[in-house]
Coordinates of N, CA, C and O in Angstrom, one line a residue:
M1 N 0.8 -1.2 0.0 CA 0.0 0.0 0.0 C 0.9 1.2 0.0 O 1.9 1.3 0.7
D2 N 0.5 2.3 -0.7 CA 1.2 3.5 -0.9 C 0.6 4.5 0.1 O -0.5 4.9 0.0
D3 N 1.5 5.0 1.0 CA 1.0 6.0 2.0 C 1.4 7.4 1.7 O 1.4 8.3 2.5
E4 N 1.8 7.6 0.4 CA 2.2 9.0 0.0 C 1.0 9.9 -0.1 O 0.0 9.6 -0.7
S5 N 1.1 11.1 0.5 CA 0.1 12.1 0.5 C 0.1 12.7 -0.9 O 1.1 12.7 -1.6
P6 N -1.0 13.4 -1.2 CA -1.1 14.1 -2.5 C 0.1 15.2 -2.6 O 0.6 15.4 -3.7
V7 N 0.3 15.8 -1.5 CA 1.4 16.9 -1.5 C 2.8 16.2 -1.7 O 3.6 16.7 -2.5
D8 N 3.0 15.1 -1.1 CA 4.3 14.3 -1.3 C 4.4 13.9 -2.7 O 5.5 14.0 -3.3
G9 N 3.3 13.4 -3.3 CA 3.3 13.0 -4.7 C 3.6 14.1 -5.6 O 4.4 14.0 -6.6
L10 N 3.0 15.3 -5.4 CA 3.3 16.5 -6.2 C 4.8 16.9 -6.0 O 5.4 17.2 -7.0
M11 N 5.3 16.9 -4.8 CA 6.7 17.3 -4.6 C 7.6 16.3 -5.3 O 8.6 16.7 -5.9
S12 N 7.3 15.0 -5.3 CA 8.1 14.0 -6.0 C 8.1 14.3 -7.5 O 9.1 14.3 -8.2
R13 N 6.9 14.6 -8.0 CA 6.8 14.9 -9.5 C 7.6 16.2 -9.8 O 8.3 16.2 -10.8
L14 N 7.5 17.2 -9.0 CA 8.2 18.4 -9.3 C 9.7 18.2 -9.2 O 10.5 18.8 -10.0
S15 N 10.1 17.4 -8.3 CA 11.6 17.1 -8.1 C 12.1 16.4 -9.4 O 13.2 16.7 -9.9
L16 N 11.3 15.4 -9.9 CA 11.7 14.7 -11.1 C 11.8 15.7 -12.3 O 12.7 15.6 -13.1
I17 N 10.8 16.6 -12.4 CA 10.8 17.6 -13.5 C 12.0 18.5 -13.4 O 12.6 18.8 -14.5
E18 N 12.4 18.9 -12.2 CA 13.5 19.8 -12.1 C 14.8 19.1 -12.6 O 15.8 19.8 -12.9
D19 N 14.9 17.8 -12.6 CA 16.0 17.1 -13.0 C 16.1 16.9 -14.5 O 17.1 16.4 -15.1
Q20 N 15.0 17.2 -15.2 CA 14.9 17.1 -16.7 C 15.7 18.2 -17.4 O 15.9 19.3 -16.8
P21 N 16.1 17.9 -18.6 CA 16.7 19.0 -19.4 C 15.7 20.2 -19.5 O 14.5 20.0 -19.5
L22 N 16.2 21.4 -19.6 CA 15.4 22.6 -19.6 C 14.4 22.6 -20.7 O 13.2 23.0 -20.5
E23 N 14.7 22.0 -21.9 CA 13.7 22.0 -23.0 C 12.4 21.2 -22.7 O 11.4 21.5 -23.2
T24 N 12.5 20.2 -21.8 CA 11.3 19.4 -21.5 C 10.6 19.8 -20.2 O 9.5 19.4 -20.0
R25 N 11.2 20.7 -19.4 CA 10.6 21.1 -18.2 C 9.3 21.9 -18.4 O 8.3 21.6 -17.7
A26 N 9.3 22.8 -19.3 CA 8.1 23.6 -19.5 C 6.9 22.7 -19.9 O 5.8 22.9 -19.3
A27 N 7.0 21.8 -20.7 CA 5.9 20.9 -21.1 C 5.4 20.1 -19.8 O 4.2 19.9 -19.6
S28 N 6.4 19.6 -19.0 CA 6.0 18.8 -17.9 C 5.3 19.7 -16.8 O 4.3 19.3 -16.2
F29 N 5.8 20.9 -16.6 CA 5.1 21.8 -15.7 C 3.7 22.2 -16.2 O 2.8 22.3 -15.4
A30 N 3.6 22.4 -17.5 CA 2.3 22.7 -18.1 C 1.3 21.6 -17.9 O 0.1 21.8 -17.6
Q31 N 1.8 20.3 -18.0 CA 0.9 19.2 -17.8 C 0.4 19.1 -16.3 O -0.8 18.9 -16.1
I32 N 1.3 19.4 -15.4 CA 0.9 19.4 -14.0 C -0.1 20.6 -13.8 O -1.1 20.4 -13.1
H33 N 0.1 21.7 -14.4 CA -0.8 22.9 -14.3 C -2.2 22.5 -14.8 O -3.2 22.8 -14.1
D34 N -2.2 21.9 -15.9 CA -3.5 21.5 -16.5 C -4.2 20.5 -15.6 O -5.5 20.6 -15.4
Q35 N -3.5 19.5 -15.1 CA -4.2 18.5 -14.2 C -4.7 19.2 -12.9 O -5.8 18.9 -12.5
L36 N -3.9 20.1 -12.3 CA -4.4 20.8 -11.1 C -5.6 21.7 -11.4 O -6.5 21.8 -10.7
Q37 N -5.5 22.4 -12.6 CA -6.6 23.2 -13.0 C -7.9 22.4 -13.2 O -9.0 22.8 -12.7
Q38 N -7.8 21.3 -13.8 CA -9.0 20.4 -14.0 C -9.6 19.9 -12.6 O -10.8 19.9 -12.4
Q39 N -8.7 19.6 -11.7 CA -9.2 19.2 -10.4 C -9.9 20.3 -9.7 O -10.9 20.1 -9.1
L40 N -9.3 21.5 -9.7 CA -9.9 22.6 -9.0 C -11.2 23.0 -9.7 O -12.2 23.3 -8.9
E41 N -11.3 23.1 -11.0 CA -12.5 23.4 -11.6 C -13.6 22.4 -11.4 O -14.7 22.7 -11.2
G42 N -13.2 21.1 -11.3 CA -14.2 20.1 -11.0 C -14.7 20.2 -9.6 O -15.9 20.0 -9.4
K43 N -13.9 20.5 -8.7 CA -14.3 20.7 -7.3 C -15.2 21.9 -7.2 O -16.1 22.0 -6.4
D44 N -14.8 23.0 -7.9 CA -15.6 24.2 -7.9 C -17.0 24.0 -8.4 O -18.0 24.4 -7.8
A45 N -17.1 23.3 -9.5 CA -18.4 23.0 -10.1 C -19.2 22.1 -9.2 O -20.4 22.3 -9.0
F46 N -18.6 21.2 -8.5 CA -19.3 20.3 -7.6 C -19.8 21.1 -6.4 O -21.0 20.9 -6.0
S47 N -19.0 22.0 -5.9 CA -19.5 22.8 -4.7 C -20.6 23.8 -5.1 O -21.4 24.1 -4.3
R48 N -20.6 24.2 -6.3 CA -21.7 25.1 -6.7 C -23.0 24.4 -7.0 O -24.1 24.9 -6.8
N49 N -22.9 23.1 -7.5 CA -24.0 22.3 -7.8 C -24.5 21.4 -6.6 O -25.5 20.9 -6.7
G50 N -23.6 21.2 -5.7 CA -23.9 20.3 -4.6 C -24.4 20.9 -3.4 O -25.0 20.8 -2.6

């Protein structure tokens, strides 16, 4: 079983991205941004409708 918290998971992902070559970092950070934005917008829509 994995006991890693969401924050720990994010920090791990960010650490891996920072080790990537500069050319690939932007795309990786953009992917995380998009995923976080989708989660936030989904929760916002739920709280307005729920």
